[in-house]
């Protein structure tokens, strides 16, 4: 029997945030237990000195802003935003149900 693929979970993080660090520590095991693929997205705040790197960071910032992300950690699953370390389990469950 074929299983339906689980919707991936985007993990937007900033390691300057202690809550992002806590979520990053818990996420791999929780996602693996539910068969959820995780896309790691660093929420950069400043441009780098190299133009190509700066352009990539600006693109990532614009993507985060377009999705309404306002803090870290944030989880984005199938168009739904979950904000905060305490919403990690809910985001994984949402990914499984999609």
mmCIF file with all atom_site columns, N, CA and C in Angstrom, residues 21-73:
data_model
loop_
_atom_site.group_PDB
_atom_site.id
_atom_site.type_symbol
_atom_site.label_atom_id
_atom_site.label_alt_id
_atom_site.label_comp_id
_atom_site.label_asym_id
_atom_site.label_entity_id
_atom_site.label_seq_id
_atom_site.pdbx_PDB_ins_code
_atom_site.Cartn_x
_atom_site.Cartn_y
_atom_site.Cartn_z
_atom_site.occupancy
_atom_site.B_iso_or_equiv
_atom_site.pdbx_formal_charge
_atom_site.auth_seq_id
_atom_site.auth_comp_id
_atom_site.auth_asym_id
_atom_site.auth_atom_id
_atom_site.pdbx_PDB_model_num
ATOM 1   N N  . UNK A 1 21 ? 16.544 27.825 19.438 1.00 0.00 ? 21 UNK A N  1
ATOM 2   C CA . UNK A 1 21 ? 17.495 26.784 19.818 1.00 0.00 ? 21 UNK A CA 1
ATOM 3   C C  . UNK A 1 21 ? 16.766 25.581 20.419 1.00 0.00 ? 21 UNK A C  1
ATOM 4   N N  . UNK A 1 22 ? 15.805 25.842 21.299 1.00 0.00 ? 22 UNK A N  1
ATOM 5   C CA . UNK A 1 22 ? 15.046 24.748 21.914 1.00 0.00 ? 22 UNK A CA 1
ATOM 6   C C  . UNK A 1 22 ? 14.255 23.976 20.863 1.00 0.00 ? 22 UNK A C  1
ATOM 7   N N  . UNK A 1 23 ? 13.620 24.697 19.953 1.00 0.00 ? 23 UNK A N  1
ATOM 8   C CA . UNK A 1 23 ? 12.854 24.031 18.893 1.00 0.00 ? 23 UNK A CA 1
ATOM 9   C C  . UNK A 1 23 ? 13.778 23.216 17.991 1.00 0.00 ? 23 UNK A C  1
ATOM 10  N N  . UNK A 1 24 ? 14.938 23.769 17.655 1.00 0.00 ? 24 UNK A N  1
ATOM 11  C CA . UNK A 1 24 ? 15.894 23.062 16.804 1.00 0.00 ? 24 UNK A CA 1
ATOM 12  C C  . UNK A 1 24 ? 16.374 21.763 17.466 1.00 0.00 ? 24 UNK A C  1
ATOM 13  N N  . UNK A 1 25 ? 16.452 21.764 18.772 1.00 0.00 ? 25 UNK A N  1
ATOM 14  C CA . UNK A 1 25 ? 16.874 20.564 19.491 1.00 0.00 ? 25 UNK A CA 1
ATOM 15  C C  . UNK A 1 25 ? 15.784 19.487 19.488 1.00 0.00 ? 25 UNK A C  1
ATOM 16  N N  . UNK A 1 26 ? 14.524 19.901 19.511 1.00 0.00 ? 26 UNK A N  1
ATOM 17  C CA . UNK A 1 26 ? 13.411 18.949 19.588 1.00 0.00 ? 26 UNK A CA 1
ATOM 18  C C  . UNK A 1 26 ? 12.881 18.504 18.231 1.00 0.00 ? 26 UNK A C  1
ATOM 19  N N  . UNK A 1 27 ? 13.010 19.356 17.234 1.00 0.00 ? 27 UNK A N  1
ATOM 20  C CA . UNK A 1 27 ? 12.360 19.131 15.945 1.00 0.00 ? 27 UNK A CA 1
ATOM 21  C C  . UNK A 1 27 ? 12.799 17.864 15.212 1.00 0.00 ? 27 UNK A C  1
ATOM 22  N N  . UNK A 1 28 ? 14.076 17.564 15.079 1.00 0.00 ? 28 UNK A N  1
ATOM 23  C CA . UNK A 1 28 ? 14.456 16.390 14.280 1.00 0.00 ? 28 UNK A CA 1
ATOM 24  C C  . UNK A 1 28 ? 13.792 15.084 14.741 1.00 0.00 ? 28 UNK A C  1
ATOM 25  N N  . UNK A 1 29 ? 13.804 14.800 16.012 1.00 0.00 ? 29 UNK A N  1
ATOM 26  C CA . UNK A 1 29 ? 13.214 13.555 16.517 1.00 0.00 ? 29 UNK A CA 1
ATOM 27  C C  . UNK A 1 29 ? 11.697 13.555 16.348 1.00 0.00 ? 29 UNK A C  1
ATOM 28  N N  . UNK A 1 30 ? 11.056 14.674 16.635 1.00 0.00 ? 30 UNK A N  1
ATOM 29  C CA . UNK A 1 30 ? 9.605  14.763 16.512 1.00 0.00 ? 30 UNK A CA 1
ATOM 30  C C  . UNK A 1 30 ? 9.168  14.606 15.055 1.00 0.00 ? 30 UNK A C  1
ATOM 31  N N  . UNK A 1 31 ? 9.858  15.281 14.147 1.00 0.00 ? 31 UNK A N  1
ATOM 32  C CA . UNK A 1 31 ? 9.518  15.176 12.725 1.00 0.00 ? 31 UNK A CA 1
ATOM 33  C C  . UNK A 1 31 ? 9.752  13.757 12.214 1.00 0.00 ? 31 UNK A C  1
ATOM 34  N N  . UNK A 1 32 ? 10.860 13.153 12.595 1.00 0.00 ? 32 UNK A N  1
ATOM 35  C CA . UNK A 1 32 ? 11.159 11.791 12.154 1.00 0.00 ? 32 UNK A CA 1
ATOM 36  C C  . UNK A 1 32 ? 10.110 10.794 12.658 1.00 0.00 ? 32 UNK A C  1
ATOM 37  N N  . UNK A 1 33 ? 9.659  10.984 13.874 1.00 0.00 ? 33 UNK A N  1
ATOM 38  C CA . UNK A 1 33 ? 8.659  10.083 14.450 1.00 0.00 ? 33 UNK A CA 1
ATOM 39  C C  . UNK A 1 33 ? 7.339  10.139 13.690 1.00 0.00 ? 33 UNK A C  1
ATOM 40  N N  . UNK A 1 34 ? 7.069  11.267 13.038 1.00 0.00 ? 34 UNK A N  1
ATOM 41  C CA . UNK A 1 34 ? 5.816  11.436 12.298 1.00 0.00 ? 34 UNK A CA 1
ATOM 42  C C  . UNK A 1 34 ? 6.012  11.397 10.785 1.00 0.00 ? 34 UNK A C  1
ATOM 43  N N  . UNK A 1 35 ? 7.243  11.164 10.331 1.00 0.00 ? 35 UNK A N  1
ATOM 44  C CA . UNK A 1 35 ? 7.504  11.095 8.900  1.00 0.00 ? 35 UNK A CA 1
ATOM 45  C C  . UNK A 1 35 ? 7.399  12.434 8.188  1.00 0.00 ? 35 UNK A C  1
ATOM 46  N N  . UNK A 1 36 ? 7.690  13.510 8.903  1.00 0.00 ? 36 UNK A N  1
ATOM 47  C CA . UNK A 1 36 ? 7.584  14.863 8.345  1.00 0.00 ? 36 UNK A CA 1
ATOM 48  C C  . UNK A 1 36 ? 8.961  15.340 7.892  1.00 0.00 ? 36 UNK A C  1
ATOM 49  N N  . UNK A 1 37 ? 9.048  15.802 6.651  1.00 0.00 ? 37 UNK A N  1
ATOM 50  C CA . UNK A 1 37 ? 10.289 16.387 6.147  1.00 0.00 ? 37 UNK A CA 1
ATOM 51  C C  . UNK A 1 37 ? 10.391 17.825 6.632  1.00 0.00 ? 37 UNK A C  1
ATOM 52  N N  . UNK A 1 38 ? 11.569 18.220 7.051  1.00 0.00 ? 38 UNK A N  1
ATOM 53  C CA . UNK A 1 38 ? 11.789 19.574 7.568  1.00 0.00 ? 38 UNK A CA 1
ATOM 54  C C  . UNK A 1 38 ? 12.669 20.349 6.594  1.00 0.00 ? 38 UNK A C  1
ATOM 55  N N  . UNK A 1 39 ? 12.241 21.562 6.278  1.00 0.00 ? 39 UNK A N  1
ATOM 56  C CA . UNK A 1 39 ? 13.036 22.482 5.465  1.00 0.00 ? 39 UNK A CA 1
ATOM 57  C C  . UNK A 1 39 ? 13.536 23.559 6.420  1.00 0.00 ? 39 UNK A C  1
ATOM 58  N N  . UNK A 1 40 ? 14.842 23.603 6.650  1.00 0.00 ? 40 UNK A N  1
ATOM 59  C CA . UNK A 1 40 ? 15.436 24.541 7.597  1.00 0.00 ? 40 UNK A CA 1
ATOM 60  C C  . UNK A 1 40 ? 15.645 25.882 6.905  1.00 0.00 ? 40 UNK A C  1
ATOM 61  N N  . UNK A 1 41 ? 15.100 26.955 7.490  1.00 0.00 ? 41 UNK A N  1
ATOM 62  C CA . UNK A 1 41 ? 15.204 28.291 6.912  1.00 0.00 ? 41 UNK A CA 1
ATOM 63  C C  . UNK A 1 41 ? 15.704 29.266 7.983  1.00 0.00 ? 41 UNK A C  1
ATOM 64  N N  . UNK A 1 42 ? 16.952 29.674 7.850  1.00 0.00 ? 42 UNK A N  1
ATOM 65  C CA . UNK A 1 42 ? 17.494 30.647 8.792  1.00 0.00 ? 42 UNK A CA 1
ATOM 66  C C  . UNK A 1 42 ? 16.869 32.010 8.519  1.00 0.00 ? 42 UNK A C  1
ATOM 67  N N  . UNK A 1 43 ? 16.379 32.639 9.545  1.00 0.00 ? 43 UNK A N  1
ATOM 68  C CA . UNK A 1 43 ? 15.752 33.957 9.413  1.00 0.00 ? 43 UNK A CA 1
ATOM 69  C C  . UNK A 1 43 ? 16.826 35.013 9.624  1.00 0.00 ? 43 UNK A C  1
ATOM 70  N N  . UNK A 1 44 ? 17.519 35.337 8.547  1.00 0.00 ? 44 UNK A N  1
ATOM 71  C CA . UNK A 1 44 ? 18.626 36.292 8.604  1.00 0.00 ? 44 UNK A CA 1
ATOM 72  C C  . UNK A 1 44 ? 18.095 37.699 8.859  1.00 0.00 ? 44 UNK A C  1
ATOM 73  N N  . UNK A 1 45 ? 18.881 38.469 9.567  1.00 0.00 ? 45 UNK A N  1
ATOM 74  C CA . UNK A 1 45 ? 18.473 39.835 9.885  1.00 0.00 ? 45 UNK A CA 1
ATOM 75  C C  . UNK A 1 45 ? 19.317 40.884 9.193  1.00 0.00 ? 45 UNK A C  1
ATOM 76  N N  . UNK A 1 46 ? 20.486 40.527 8.747  1.00 0.00 ? 46 UNK A N  1
ATOM 77  C CA . UNK A 1 46 ? 21.380 41.523 8.155  1.00 0.00 ? 46 UNK A CA 1
ATOM 78  C C  . UNK A 1 46 ? 22.003 40.973 6.884  1.00 0.00 ? 46 UNK A C  1
ATOM 79  N N  . UNK A 1 47 ? 22.336 41.846 5.983  1.00 0.00 ? 47 UNK A N  1
ATOM 80  C CA . UNK A 1 47 ? 22.979 41.434 4.738  1.00 0.00 ? 47 UNK A CA 1
ATOM 81  C C  . UNK A 1 47 ? 24.454 41.168 4.975  1.00 0.00 ? 47 UNK A C  1
ATOM 82  N N  . UNK A 1 48 ? 24.985 40.245 4.233  1.00 0.00 ? 48 UNK A N  1
ATOM 83  C CA . UNK A 1 48 ? 26.411 39.942 4.303  1.00 0.00 ? 48 UNK A CA 1
ATOM 84  C C  . UNK A 1 48 ? 27.173 40.896 3.396  1.00 0.00 ? 48 UNK A C  1
ATOM 85  N N  . UNK A 1 49 ? 28.474 40.909 3.538  1.00 0.00 ? 49 UNK A N  1
ATOM 86  C CA . UNK A 1 49 ? 29.312 41.829 2.764  1.00 0.00 ? 49 UNK A CA 1
ATOM 87  C C  . UNK A 1 49 ? 29.367 41.449 1.289  1.00 0.00 ? 49 UNK A C  1
ATOM 88  N N  . UNK A 1 50 ? 29.280 40.164 0.967  1.00 0.00 ? 50 UNK A N  1
ATOM 89  C CA . UNK A 1 50 ? 29.363 39.734 -0.424 1.00 0.00 ? 50 UNK A CA 1
ATOM 90  C C  . UNK A 1 50 ? 28.010 39.946 -1.110 1.00 0.00 ? 50 UNK A C  1
ATOM 91  N N  . UNK A 1 51 ? 28.010 40.583 -2.299 1.00 0.00 ? 51 UNK A N  1
ATOM 92  C CA . UNK A 1 51 ? 26.743 40.905 -2.974 1.00 0.00 ? 51 UNK A CA 1
ATOM 93  C C  . UNK A 1 51 ? 25.838 39.697 -3.210 1.00 0.00 ? 51 UNK A C  1
ATOM 94  N N  . UNK A 1 52 ? 26.382 38.568 -3.661 1.00 0.00 ? 52 UNK A N  1
ATOM 95  C CA . UNK A 1 52 ? 25.541 37.402 -3.941 1.00 0.00 ? 52 UNK A CA 1
ATOM 96  C C  . UNK A 1 52 ? 24.897 36.868 -2.661 1.00 0.00 ? 52 UNK A C  1
ATOM 97  N N  . UNK A 1 53 ? 25.671 36.846 -1.600 1.00 0.00 ? 53 UNK A N  1
ATOM 98  C CA . UNK A 1 53 ? 25.137 36.385 -0.317 1.00 0.00 ? 53 UNK A CA 1
ATOM 99  C C  . UNK A 1 53 ? 24.088 37.375 0.185  1.00 0.00 ? 53 UNK A C  1
ATOM 100 N N  . UNK A 1 54 ? 24.375 38.653 0.040  1.00 0.00 ? 54 UNK A N  1
ATOM 101 C CA . UNK A 1 54 ? 23.418 39.681 0.461  1.00 0.00 ? 54 UNK A CA 1
ATOM 102 C C  . UNK A 1 54 ? 22.108 39.571 -0.298 1.00 0.00 ? 54 UNK A C  1
ATOM 103 N N  . UNK A 1 55 ? 22.175 39.288 -1.596 1.00 0.00 ? 55 UNK A N  1
ATOM 104 C CA . UNK A 1 55 ? 20.956 39.129 -2.400 1.00 0.00 ? 55 UNK A CA 1
ATOM 105 C C  . UNK A 1 55 ? 20.159 37.920 -1.930 1.00 0.00 ? 55 UNK A C  1
ATOM 106 N N  . UNK A 1 56 ? 20.834 36.828 -1.643 1.00 0.00 ? 56 UNK A N  1
ATOM 107 C CA . UNK A 1 56 ? 20.144 35.628 -1.161 1.00 0.00 ? 56 UNK A CA 1
ATOM 108 C C  . UNK A 1 56 ? 19.477 35.885 0.183  1.00 0.00 ? 56 UNK A C  1
ATOM 109 N N  . UNK A 1 57 ? 20.166 36.598 1.059  1.00 0.00 ? 57 UNK A N  1
ATOM 110 C CA . UNK A 1 57 ? 19.587 36.909 2.365  1.00 0.00 ? 57 UNK A CA 1
ATOM 111 C C  . UNK A 1 57 ? 18.384 37.843 2.229  1.00 0.00 ? 57 UNK A C  1
ATOM 112 N N  . UNK A 1 58 ? 18.502 38.844 1.353  1.00 0.00 ? 58 UNK A N  1
ATOM 113 C CA . UNK A 1 58 ? 17.364 39.748 1.135  1.00 0.00 ? 58 UNK A CA 1
ATOM 114 C C  . UNK A 1 58 ? 16.164 38.983 0.583  1.00 0.00 ? 58 UNK A C  1
ATOM 115 N N  . UNK A 1 59 ? 16.413 38.039 -0.320 1.00 0.00 ? 59 UNK A N  1
ATOM 116 C CA . UNK A 1 59 ? 15.319 37.227 -0.868 1.00 0.00 ? 59 UNK A CA 1
ATOM 117 C C  . UNK A 1 59 ? 14.658 36.408 0.236  1.00 0.00 ? 59 UNK A C  1
ATOM 118 N N  . UNK A 1 60 ? 15.467 35.851 1.135  1.00 0.00 ? 60 UNK A N  1
ATOM 119 C CA . UNK A 1 60 ? 14.923 35.071 2.252  1.00 0.00 ? 60 UNK A CA 1
ATOM 120 C C  . UNK A 1 60 ? 14.096 35.960 3.183  1.00 0.00 ? 60 UNK A C  1
ATOM 121 N N  . UNK A 1 61 ? 14.584 37.171 3.436  1.00 0.00 ? 61 UNK A N  1
ATOM 122 C CA . UNK A 1 61 ? 13.853 38.113 4.293  1.00 0.00 ? 61 UNK A CA 1
ATOM 123 C C  . UNK A 1 61 ? 12.514 38.477 3.647  1.00 0.00 ? 61 UNK A C  1
ATOM 124 N N  . UNK A 1 62 ? 12.516 38.743 2.346  1.00 0.00 ? 62 UNK A N  1
ATOM 125 C CA . UNK A 1 62 ? 11.272 39.079 1.650  1.00 0.00 ? 62 UNK A CA 1
ATOM 126 C C  . UNK A 1 62 ? 10.294 37.912 1.676  1.00 0.00 ? 62 UNK A C  1
ATOM 127 N N  . UNK A 1 63 ? 10.809 36.691 1.535  1.00 0.00 ? 63 UNK A N  1
ATOM 128 C CA . UNK A 1 63 ? 9.949  35.515 1.606  1.00 0.00 ? 63 UNK A CA 1
ATOM 129 C C  . UNK A 1 63 ? 9.302  35.411 2.987  1.00 0.00 ? 63 UNK A C  1
ATOM 130 N N  . UNK A 1 64 ? 10.081 35.618 4.026  1.00 0.00 ? 64 UNK A N  1
ATOM 131 C CA . UNK A 1 64 ? 9.545  35.568 5.386  1.00 0.00 ? 64 UNK A CA 1
ATOM 132 C C  . UNK A 1 64 ? 8.494  36.650 5.598  1.00 0.00 ? 64 UNK A C  1
ATOM 133 N N  . UNK A 1 65 ? 8.788  37.860 5.141  1.00 0.00 ? 65 UNK A N  1
ATOM 134 C CA . UNK A 1 65 ? 7.834  38.958 5.295  1.00 0.00 ? 65 UNK A CA 1
ATOM 135 C C  . UNK A 1 65 ? 6.544  38.687 4.528  1.00 0.00 ? 65 UNK A C  1
ATOM 136 N N  . UNK A 1 66 ? 6.649  38.132 3.332  1.00 0.00 ? 66 UNK A N  1
ATOM 137 C CA . UNK A 1 66 ? 5.463  37.835 2.526  1.00 0.00 ? 66 UNK A CA 1
ATOM 138 C C  . UNK A 1 66 ? 4.570  36.800 3.204  1.00 0.00 ? 66 UNK A C  1
ATOM 139 N N  . UNK A 1 67 ? 5.167  35.945 3.998  1.00 0.00 ? 67 UNK A N  1
ATOM 140 C CA . UNK A 1 67 ? 4.390  34.930 4.710  1.00 0.00 ? 67 UNK A CA 1
ATOM 141 C C  . UNK A 1 67 ? 3.876  35.425 6.059  1.00 0.00 ? 67 UNK A C  1
ATOM 142 N N  . UNK A 1 68 ? 4.237  36.627 6.426  1.00 0.00 ? 68 UNK A N  1
ATOM 143 C CA . UNK A 1 68 ? 3.770  37.177 7.690  1.00 0.00 ? 68 UNK A CA 1
ATOM 144 C C  . UNK A 1 68 ? 4.565  36.720 8.894  1.00 0.00 ? 68 UNK A C  1
ATOM 145 N N  . UNK A 1 69 ? 5.752  36.167 8.665  1.00 0.00 ? 69 UNK A N  1
ATOM 146 C CA . UNK A 1 69 ? 6.579  35.738 9.788  1.00 0.00 ? 69 UNK A CA 1
ATOM 147 C C  . UNK A 1 69 ? 7.089  36.961 10.533 1.00 0.00 ? 69 UNK A C  1
ATOM 148 N N  . UNK A 1 70 ? 6.992  36.921 11.841 1.00 0.00 ? 70 UNK A N  1
ATOM 149 C CA . UNK A 1 70 ? 7.375  38.077 12.636 1.00 0.00 ? 70 UNK A CA 1
ATOM 150 C C  . UNK A 1 70 ? 8.291  37.722 13.784 1.00 0.00 ? 70 UNK A C  1
ATOM 151 N N  . UNK A 1 71 ? 8.652  36.482 13.921 1.00 0.00 ? 71 UNK A N  1
ATOM 152 C CA . UNK A 1 71 ? 9.523  36.084 15.025 1.00 0.00 ? 71 UNK A CA 1
ATOM 153 C C  . UNK A 1 71 ? 10.064 34.696 14.792 1.00 0.00 ? 71 UNK A C  1
ATOM 154 N N  . UNK A 1 72 ? 10.934 34.293 15.671 1.00 0.00 ? 72 UNK A N  1
ATOM 155 C CA . UNK A 1 72 ? 11.533 32.969 15.555 1.00 0.00 ? 72 UNK A CA 1
ATOM 156 C C  . UNK A 1 72 ? 11.467 32.285 16.918 1.00 0.00 ? 72 UNK A C  1
ATOM 157 N N  . UNK A 1 73 ? 11.141 31.025 16.923 1.00 0.00 ? 73 UNK A N  1
ATOM 158 C CA . UNK A 1 73 ? 10.943 30.174 15.761 1.00 0.00 ? 73 UNK A CA 1
ATOM 159 C C  . UNK A 1 73 ? 9.533  30.301 15.189 1.00 0.00 ? 73 UNK A C  1
#
